[in-house]
């Protein structure tokens, strides 16, 4: 029987089988509640290395020696990278959590909001001007097969998006072919959608499937098409609800 999982739990995920994937079992922090085995959950990648932090990736640093709550599941200072998100099915969380974050949840959610670039607009306007945020990109075949679409919206906060490293994305679908979720943002006849020329009469941005794509390998083309201010605002609001920010 599936056991419900909750935000803040620390879980070990197995090595990735795909070429170039993470070769070892690694801690991840659950960022969304997961009450059934078929629900999509979002987790954040953890590492003791500061390499991505040095490039500007948003993170929360947990030091288990300094937390009031000692059952965190960490045994050394670790970077929780909120710029590296993974979508998984609840059924993949088969083992009991290694621990749970309590004291760190408020600052970690703040860093998550920053990593998502909430409220910064798009590369066409706002404080994200000139960045990749808000642009529709084409995904590499392997990732496209995994998410059943080759198009996605970039959400990464402006500064880190320019590094062309890990990009936070939301996959985009033809609403005529996929069932809509309550948090999905549906767009009909928007000028940017028509400009994209994807053949969708109505597009659907699947917010609960928010995840990270590595730019050089997973993102193969920048379409140059940027969503409008109304669409990016709707996505931001859905993300706030999804992560309780």
PDB file of C-alpha atoms in Angstrom:
ATOM      1  CA  UNK A   1       0.000   0.000   0.000  1.00  0.00           C
ATOM      2  CA  UNK A   2       1.279   3.451  -0.906  1.00  0.00           C
ATOM      3  CA  UNK A   3       2.236   5.700   2.002  1.00  0.00           C
ATOM      4  CA  UNK A   4       1.579   9.417   1.558  1.00  0.00           C
ATOM      5  CA  UNK A   5       4.695  11.580   1.272  1.00  0.00           C
ATOM      6  CA  UNK A   6       5.010  15.168   2.446  1.00  0.00           C
ATOM      7  CA  UNK A   7       6.895  18.335   1.612  1.00  0.00           C
ATOM      8  CA  UNK A   8      10.292  18.510   3.256  1.00  0.00           C
ATOM      9  CA  UNK A   9      10.926  14.769   3.324  1.00  0.00           C
ATOM     10  CA  UNK A  10      14.399  13.699   2.234  1.00  0.00           C
ATOM     11  CA  UNK A  11      14.508  10.717  -0.123  1.00  0.00           C
ATOM     12  CA  UNK A  12      17.301   8.820  -1.821  1.00  0.00           C
ATOM     13  CA  UNK A  13      16.640   8.395  -5.544  1.00  0.00           C
ATOM     14  CA  UNK A  14      18.459   5.614  -7.425  1.00  0.00           C
ATOM     15  CA  UNK A  15      21.129   6.226 -10.080  1.00  0.00           C
ATOM     16  CA  UNK A  16      19.847   7.446 -13.443  1.00  0.00           C
ATOM     17  CA  UNK A  17      19.998   4.903 -16.242  1.00  0.00           C
ATOM     18  CA  UNK A  18      20.205   7.418 -19.087  1.00  0.00           C
ATOM     19  CA  UNK A  19      23.615   8.267 -20.618  1.00  0.00           C
ATOM     20  CA  UNK A  20      25.198  11.109 -18.702  1.00  0.00           C
ATOM     21  CA  UNK A  21      22.732  10.667 -15.835  1.00  0.00           C
ATOM     22  CA  UNK A  22      23.623  10.797 -12.153  1.00  0.00           C
ATOM     23  CA  UNK A  23      25.630   7.619 -11.527  1.00  0.00           C
ATOM     24  CA  UNK A  24      24.878   7.290  -7.824  1.00  0.00           C
ATOM     25  CA  UNK A  25      22.008   7.201  -5.370  1.00  0.00           C
ATOM     26  CA  UNK A  26      21.473  10.725  -4.062  1.00  0.00           C
ATOM     27  CA  UNK A  27      19.377  12.667  -1.563  1.00  0.00           C
ATOM     28  CA  UNK A  28      16.541  14.790  -2.932  1.00  0.00           C
ATOM     29  CA  UNK A  29      14.115  16.986  -1.010  1.00  0.00           C
ATOM     30  CA  UNK A  30      10.394  16.629  -1.704  1.00  0.00           C
ATOM     31  CA  UNK A  31       8.866  20.016  -2.551  1.00  0.00           C
ATOM     32  CA  UNK A  32       5.226  18.958  -2.976  1.00  0.00           C
ATOM     33  CA  UNK A  33       2.896  16.697  -1.018  1.00  0.00           C
ATOM     34  CA  UNK A  34       2.184  13.367  -2.664  1.00  0.00           C
ATOM     35  CA  UNK A  35      -0.925  11.533  -1.469  1.00  0.00           C
ATOM     36  CA  UNK A  36      -1.251   8.856  -4.161  1.00  0.00           C
ATOM     37  CA  UNK A  37       1.230   6.805  -6.142  1.00  0.00           C
ATOM     38  CA  UNK A  38       0.150   8.259  -9.492  1.00  0.00           C
ATOM     39  CA  UNK A  39       0.586  11.919  -8.525  1.00  0.00           C
ATOM     40  CA  UNK A  40       3.497  13.838 -10.011  1.00  0.00           C
ATOM     41  CA  UNK A  41       5.840  15.062  -7.274  1.00  0.00           C
ATOM     42  CA  UNK A  42       8.624  17.622  -7.529  1.00  0.00           C
ATOM     43  CA  UNK A  43      11.970  17.077  -5.800  1.00  0.00           C
ATOM     44  CA  UNK A  44      15.110  19.183  -5.521  1.00  0.00           C
ATOM     45  CA  UNK A  45      18.583  17.830  -6.256  1.00  0.00           C
ATOM     46  CA  UNK A  46      21.119  17.822  -3.405  1.00  0.00           C
ATOM     47  CA  UNK A  47      24.915  17.939  -3.584  1.00  0.00           C
ATOM     48  CA  UNK A  48      27.843  18.672  -1.290  1.00  0.00           C
ATOM     49  CA  UNK A  49      29.569  20.417  -4.199  1.00  0.00           C
ATOM     50  CA  UNK A  50      29.319  24.183  -4.672  1.00  0.00           C
ATOM     51  CA  UNK A  51      30.125  24.138  -8.393  1.00  0.00           C
ATOM     52  CA  UNK A  52      26.646  25.161  -9.579  1.00  0.00           C
ATOM     53  CA  UNK A  53      26.223  27.636  -6.740  1.00  0.00           C
ATOM     54  CA  UNK A  54      29.375  29.352  -7.972  1.00  0.00           C
ATOM     55  CA  UNK A  55      27.667  29.841 -11.337  1.00  0.00           C
ATOM     56  CA  UNK A  56      24.673  31.518  -9.738  1.00  0.00           C
ATOM     57  CA  UNK A  57      22.225  28.649  -9.248  1.00  0.00           C
ATOM     58  CA  UNK A  58      19.801  29.328  -6.398  1.00  0.00           C
ATOM     59  CA  UNK A  59      20.186  26.977  -3.435  1.00  0.00           C
ATOM     60  CA  UNK A  60      19.537  26.491   0.231  1.00  0.00           C
ATOM     61  CA  UNK A  61      22.542  25.330   2.250  1.00  0.00           C
ATOM     62  CA  UNK A  62      21.653  22.989   5.063  1.00  0.00           C
ATOM     63  CA  UNK A  63      24.145  22.338   7.857  1.00  0.00           C
ATOM     64  CA  UNK A  64      22.832  19.487  10.044  1.00  0.00           C
ATOM     65  CA  UNK A  65      25.160  20.574  12.866  1.00  0.00           C
ATOM     66  CA  UNK A  66      23.329  23.907  13.113  1.00  0.00           C
ATOM     67  CA  UNK A  67      19.670  22.920  12.802  1.00  0.00           C
ATOM     68  CA  UNK A  68      17.446  22.694  15.863  1.00  0.00           C
ATOM     69  CA  UNK A  69      15.692  19.666  14.416  1.00  0.00           C
ATOM     70  CA  UNK A  70      18.254  16.878  14.087  1.00  0.00           C
ATOM     71  CA  UNK A  71      16.302  14.386  11.997  1.00  0.00           C
ATOM     72  CA  UNK A  72      17.094  16.025   8.685  1.00  0.00           C
ATOM     73  CA  UNK A  73      18.652  12.975   7.070  1.00  0.00           C
ATOM     74  CA  UNK A  74      21.810  14.917   6.184  1.00  0.00           C
ATOM     75  CA  UNK A  75      25.208  14.164   7.694  1.00  0.00           C
ATOM     76  CA  UNK A  76      27.225  17.071   6.301  1.00  0.00           C
ATOM     77  CA  UNK A  77      26.652  20.580   4.876  1.00  0.00           C
ATOM     78  CA  UNK A  78      24.771  20.145   1.608  1.00  0.00           C
ATOM     79  CA  UNK A  79      23.481  22.401  -1.160  1.00  0.00           C
ATOM     80  CA  UNK A  80      19.794  21.896  -1.914  1.00  0.00           C
ATOM     81  CA  UNK A  81      19.668  23.182  -5.473  1.00  0.00           C
ATOM     82  CA  UNK A  82      16.295  24.818  -6.100  1.00  0.00           C
ATOM     83  CA  UNK A  83      17.457  25.482  -9.656  1.00  0.00           C
ATOM     84  CA  UNK A  84      17.585  21.720 -10.276  1.00  0.00           C
ATOM     85  CA  UNK A  85      14.111  20.222 -10.070  1.00  0.00           C
ATOM     86  CA  UNK A  86      12.991  16.729 -11.003  1.00  0.00           C
ATOM     87  CA  UNK A  87       9.436  15.482 -11.629  1.00  0.00           C
ATOM     88  CA  UNK A  88       8.728  11.941 -10.473  1.00  0.00           C
ATOM     89  CA  UNK A  89       5.714   9.735  -9.855  1.00  0.00           C
ATOM     90  CA  UNK A  90       4.754   9.127  -6.257  1.00  0.00           C
ATOM     91  CA  UNK A  91       5.268   5.396  -6.814  1.00  0.00           C
ATOM     92  CA  UNK A  92       9.006   6.090  -7.156  1.00  0.00           C
ATOM     93  CA  UNK A  93       9.150   7.129  -3.486  1.00  0.00           C
ATOM     94  CA  UNK A  94       9.048   3.535  -2.308  1.00  0.00           C
ATOM     95  CA  UNK A  95      11.407   3.747   0.669  1.00  0.00           C
ATOM     96  CA  UNK A  96      10.853   5.499   3.974  1.00  0.00           C
ATOM     97  CA  UNK A  97      12.332   9.018   4.032  1.00  0.00           C
ATOM     98  CA  UNK A  98      15.891   9.390   5.290  1.00  0.00           C
ATOM     99  CA  UNK A  99      14.758  12.444   7.233  1.00  0.00           C
ATOM    100  CA  UNK A 100      12.707  15.609   6.979  1.00  0.00           C
ATOM    101  CA  UNK A 101      13.432  19.321   6.916  1.00  0.00           C
ATOM    102  CA  UNK A 102      11.551  21.406   9.468  1.00  0.00           C
ATOM    103  CA  UNK A 103      13.477  24.570  10.374  1.00  0.00           C
ATOM    104  CA  UNK A 104      14.685  25.025   6.805  1.00  0.00           C
ATOM    105  CA  UNK A 105      11.353  25.037   5.000  1.00  0.00           C
ATOM    106  CA  UNK A 106      10.645  28.787   5.093  1.00  0.00           C
ATOM    107  CA  UNK A 107      14.030  29.931   3.742  1.00  0.00           C
ATOM    108  CA  UNK A 108      14.060  27.050   1.256  1.00  0.00           C
ATOM    109  CA  UNK A 109      10.688  28.108  -0.178  1.00  0.00           C
ATOM    110  CA  UNK A 110      12.005  31.661  -0.484  1.00  0.00           C
ATOM    111  CA  UNK A 111      15.009  30.417  -2.495  1.00  0.00           C
ATOM    112  CA  UNK A 112      12.660  28.300  -4.609  1.00  0.00           C
ATOM    113  CA  UNK A 113      10.604  31.357  -5.502  1.00  0.00           C
ATOM    114  CA  UNK A 114      13.807  33.127  -6.520  1.00  0.00           C
ATOM    115  CA  UNK A 115      14.974  30.161  -8.595  1.00  0.00           C
ATOM    116  CA  UNK A 116      11.651  30.177 -10.463  1.00  0.00           C
ATOM    117  CA  UNK A 117      12.004  33.892 -11.161  1.00  0.00           C
ATOM    118  CA  UNK A 118       8.537  34.591  -9.779  1.00  0.00           C
ATOM    119  CA  UNK A 119       7.407  38.111 -10.583  1.00  0.00           C
ATOM    120  CA  UNK A 120      10.394  38.987 -12.771  1.00  0.00           C
ATOM    121  CA  UNK A 121       8.488  38.894 -16.062  1.00  0.00           C
ATOM    122  CA  UNK A 122      10.019  37.603 -19.284  1.00  0.00           C
ATOM    123  CA  UNK A 123      13.016  38.195 -21.497  1.00  0.00           C
ATOM    124  CA  UNK A 124      10.886  40.691 -23.422  1.00  0.00           C
ATOM    125  CA  UNK A 125       9.997  42.908 -20.441  1.00  0.00           C
ATOM    126  CA  UNK A 126      10.389  43.425 -16.713  1.00  0.00           C
ATOM    127  CA  UNK A 127      13.496  42.663 -14.678  1.00  0.00           C
ATOM    128  CA  UNK A 128      14.036  39.505 -16.743  1.00  0.00           C
ATOM    129  CA  UNK A 129      14.609  41.580 -19.888  1.00  0.00           C
ATOM    130  CA  UNK A 130      17.188  39.943 -22.154  1.00  0.00           C
ATOM    131  CA  UNK A 131      17.140  36.590 -20.330  1.00  0.00           C
ATOM    132  CA  UNK A 132      15.654  33.276 -21.453  1.00  0.00           C
ATOM    133  CA  UNK A 133      12.767  33.459 -18.990  1.00  0.00           C
ATOM    134  CA  UNK A 134       9.435  33.229 -20.757  1.00  0.00           C
ATOM    135  CA  UNK A 135      10.874  31.873 -24.005  1.00  0.00           C
ATOM    136  CA  UNK A 136       9.543  28.718 -25.664  1.00  0.00           C
ATOM    137  CA  UNK A 137      12.338  26.238 -26.420  1.00  0.00           C
ATOM    138  CA  UNK A 138      12.644  22.966 -28.308  1.00  0.00           C
ATOM    139  CA  UNK A 139      13.677  19.913 -26.303  1.00  0.00           C
ATOM    140  CA  UNK A 140      16.120  17.208 -27.361  1.00  0.00           C
ATOM    141  CA  UNK A 141      14.521  13.916 -28.502  1.00  0.00           C
ATOM    142  CA  UNK A 142      15.317  11.932 -25.333  1.00  0.00           C
ATOM    143  CA  UNK A 143      13.732  14.479 -22.995  1.00  0.00           C
ATOM    144  CA  UNK A 144      10.904  15.126 -25.464  1.00  0.00           C
ATOM    145  CA  UNK A 145      10.086  11.399 -25.440  1.00  0.00           C
ATOM    146  CA  UNK A 146      10.055  11.418 -21.645  1.00  0.00           C
ATOM    147  CA  UNK A 147       7.568  14.294 -21.374  1.00  0.00           C
ATOM    148  CA  UNK A 148       5.599  13.549 -24.576  1.00  0.00           C
ATOM    149  CA  UNK A 149       6.269  16.961 -26.133  1.00  0.00           C
ATOM    150  CA  UNK A 150       9.167  18.782 -27.752  1.00  0.00           C
ATOM    151  CA  UNK A 151       8.171  22.264 -26.570  1.00  0.00           C
ATOM    152  CA  UNK A 152       8.616  23.878 -23.153  1.00  0.00           C
ATOM    153  CA  UNK A 153       8.524  27.254 -21.422  1.00  0.00           C
ATOM    154  CA  UNK A 154      11.692  28.456 -19.642  1.00  0.00           C
ATOM    155  CA  UNK A 155      11.115  29.800 -16.130  1.00  0.00           C
ATOM    156  CA  UNK A 156      14.649  30.111 -14.741  1.00  0.00           C
ATOM    157  CA  UNK A 157      15.394  33.348 -12.923  1.00  0.00           C
ATOM    158  CA  UNK A 158      17.087  35.894 -15.227  1.00  0.00           C
ATOM    159  CA  UNK A 159      20.711  35.840 -14.085  1.00  0.00           C
ATOM    160  CA  UNK A 160      21.169  32.084 -13.956  1.00  0.00           C
ATOM    161  CA  UNK A 161      19.208  31.548 -17.178  1.00  0.00           C
ATOM    162  CA  UNK A 162      21.942  33.447 -19.011  1.00  0.00           C
ATOM    163  CA  UNK A 163      24.521  30.910 -17.844  1.00  0.00           C
ATOM    164  CA  UNK A 164      23.021  28.346 -20.258  1.00  0.00           C
ATOM    165  CA  UNK A 165      23.194  25.637 -17.623  1.00  0.00           C
ATOM    166  CA  UNK A 166      20.186  24.105 -15.875  1.00  0.00           C
ATOM    167  CA  UNK A 167      16.937  25.647 -17.117  1.00  0.00           C
ATOM    168  CA  UNK A 168      13.691  25.253 -15.185  1.00  0.00           C
ATOM    169  CA  UNK A 169      10.995  24.423 -17.702  1.00  0.00           C
ATOM    170  CA  UNK A 170       7.284  23.676 -17.946  1.00  0.00           C
ATOM    171  CA  UNK A 171       6.324  21.362 -20.845  1.00  0.00           C
ATOM    172  CA  UNK A 172       3.732  22.638 -23.333  1.00  0.00           C
ATOM    173  CA  UNK A 173       1.064  20.461 -24.966  1.00  0.00           C
ATOM    174  CA  UNK A 174      -1.787  20.580 -27.433  1.00  0.00           C
ATOM    175  CA  UNK A 175      -4.855  20.727 -25.182  1.00  0.00           C
ATOM    176  CA  UNK A 176      -6.764  18.717 -27.793  1.00  0.00           C
ATOM    177  CA  UNK A 177      -4.518  15.721 -27.115  1.00  0.00           C
ATOM    178  CA  UNK A 178      -3.855  15.886 -23.361  1.00  0.00           C
ATOM    179  CA  UNK A 179      -6.154  16.090 -20.355  1.00  0.00           C
ATOM    180  CA  UNK A 180      -6.038  19.373 -18.483  1.00  0.00           C
ATOM    181  CA  UNK A 181      -4.982  19.543 -14.816  1.00  0.00           C
ATOM    182  CA  UNK A 182      -6.381  22.138 -12.390  1.00  0.00           C
ATOM    183  CA  UNK A 183      -3.035  23.963 -12.256  1.00  0.00           C
ATOM    184  CA  UNK A 184      -2.330  23.886 -15.982  1.00  0.00           C
ATOM    185  CA  UNK A 185      -2.376  27.216 -17.805  1.00  0.00           C
ATOM    186  CA  UNK A 186      -4.413  27.031 -21.011  1.00  0.00           C
ATOM    187  CA  UNK A 187      -3.711  29.563 -23.768  1.00  0.00           C
ATOM    188  CA  UNK A 188      -5.988  30.114 -26.750  1.00  0.00           C
ATOM    189  CA  UNK A 189      -5.150  32.131 -29.884  1.00  0.00           C
ATOM    190  CA  UNK A 190      -2.444  34.205 -28.192  1.00  0.00           C
ATOM    191  CA  UNK A 191      -0.200  36.043 -30.687  1.00  0.00           C
ATOM    192  CA  UNK A 192       2.899  34.261 -29.343  1.00  0.00           C
ATOM    193  CA  UNK A 193       1.214  30.867 -29.788  1.00  0.00           C
ATOM    194  CA  UNK A 194       0.305  31.674 -33.371  1.00  0.00           C
ATOM    195  CA  UNK A 195       3.829  32.972 -34.009  1.00  0.00           C
ATOM    196  CA  UNK A 196       5.260  29.703 -32.729  1.00  0.00           C
ATOM    197  CA  UNK A 197       3.543  27.875 -35.558  1.00  0.00           C
ATOM    198  CA  UNK A 198       3.266  24.611 -33.646  1.00  0.00           C
ATOM    199  CA  UNK A 199      -0.168  23.845 -35.014  1.00  0.00           C
ATOM    200  CA  UNK A 200      -1.870  24.056 -31.593  1.00  0.00           C
ATOM    201  CA  UNK A 201      -5.157  25.936 -31.617  1.00  0.00           C
ATOM    202  CA  UNK A 202      -5.027  25.860 -27.829  1.00  0.00           C
ATOM    203  CA  UNK A 203      -1.811  25.343 -25.877  1.00  0.00           C
ATOM    204  CA  UNK A 204      -1.491  23.953 -22.359  1.00  0.00           C
ATOM    205  CA  UNK A 205       1.419  24.736 -20.023  1.00  0.00           C
ATOM    206  CA  UNK A 206       1.601  21.804 -17.589  1.00  0.00           C
ATOM    207  CA  UNK A 207       2.725  23.528 -14.386  1.00  0.00           C
ATOM    208  CA  UNK A 208       2.765  20.376 -12.160  1.00  0.00           C
ATOM    209  CA  UNK A 209       5.380  18.893 -14.535  1.00  0.00           C
ATOM    210  CA  UNK A 210       7.855  21.685 -13.775  1.00  0.00           C
ATOM    211  CA  UNK A 211      11.408  20.304 -13.979  1.00  0.00           C
ATOM    212  CA  UNK A 212      14.941  21.091 -15.056  1.00  0.00           C
ATOM    213  CA  UNK A 213      16.593  20.610 -18.441  1.00  0.00           C
ATOM    214  CA  UNK A 214      20.352  20.892 -18.953  1.00  0.00           C
ATOM    215  CA  UNK A 215      20.781  23.485 -21.649  1.00  0.00           C
ATOM    216  CA  UNK A 216      23.536  22.099 -23.886  1.00  0.00           C
ATOM    217  CA  UNK A 217      22.029  18.604 -24.096  1.00  0.00           C
ATOM    218  CA  UNK A 218      18.309  18.877 -23.315  1.00  0.00           C
ATOM    219  CA  UNK A 219      17.524  22.251 -24.905  1.00  0.00           C
ATOM    220  CA  UNK A 220      18.397  22.104 -28.604  1.00  0.00           C
ATOM    221  CA  UNK A 221      16.770  25.256 -29.956  1.00  0.00           C
ATOM    222  CA  UNK A 222      15.725  28.703 -28.762  1.00  0.00           C
ATOM    223  CA  UNK A 223      12.649  29.574 -30.791  1.00  0.00           C
ATOM    224  CA  UNK A 224      12.855  33.279 -29.994  1.00  0.00           C
ATOM    225  CA  UNK A 225       9.134  33.215 -29.178  1.00  0.00           C
ATOM    226  CA  UNK A 226       8.379  34.743 -25.764  1.00  0.00           C
ATOM    227  CA  UNK A 227       5.036  34.414 -23.989  1.00  0.00           C
ATOM    228  CA  UNK A 228       3.036  37.510 -23.073  1.00  0.00           C
ATOM    229  CA  UNK A 229       2.757  39.124 -19.633  1.00  0.00           C
ATOM    230  CA  UNK A 230      -0.668  37.618 -18.961  1.00  0.00           C
ATOM    231  CA  UNK A 231       0.558  34.067 -19.607  1.00  0.00           C
ATOM    232  CA  UNK A 232       3.711  34.377 -17.486  1.00  0.00           C
ATOM    233  CA  UNK A 233       1.667  35.870 -14.640  1.00  0.00           C
ATOM    234  CA  UNK A 234      -0.767  32.945 -14.772  1.00  0.00           C
ATOM    235  CA  UNK A 235       2.120  30.477 -14.712  1.00  0.00           C
ATOM    236  CA  UNK A 236       3.748  32.287 -11.773  1.00  0.00           C
ATOM    237  CA  UNK A 237       0.509  32.183  -9.790  1.00  0.00           C
ATOM    238  CA  UNK A 238       0.055  28.476 -10.508  1.00  0.00           C
ATOM    239  CA  UNK A 239       3.620  27.795  -9.365  1.00  0.00           C
ATOM    240  CA  UNK A 240       3.000  29.665  -6.105  1.00  0.00           C
ATOM    241  CA  UNK A 241      -0.004  27.455  -5.443  1.00  0.00           C
ATOM    242  CA  UNK A 242       1.821  24.291  -6.489  1.00  0.00           C
ATOM    243  CA  UNK A 243       4.717  24.928  -4.089  1.00  0.00           C
ATOM    244  CA  UNK A 244       2.810  26.855  -1.390  1.00  0.00           C
ATOM    245  CA  UNK A 245       5.105  29.855  -1.788  1.00  0.00           C
TER     246      UNK A 245
END
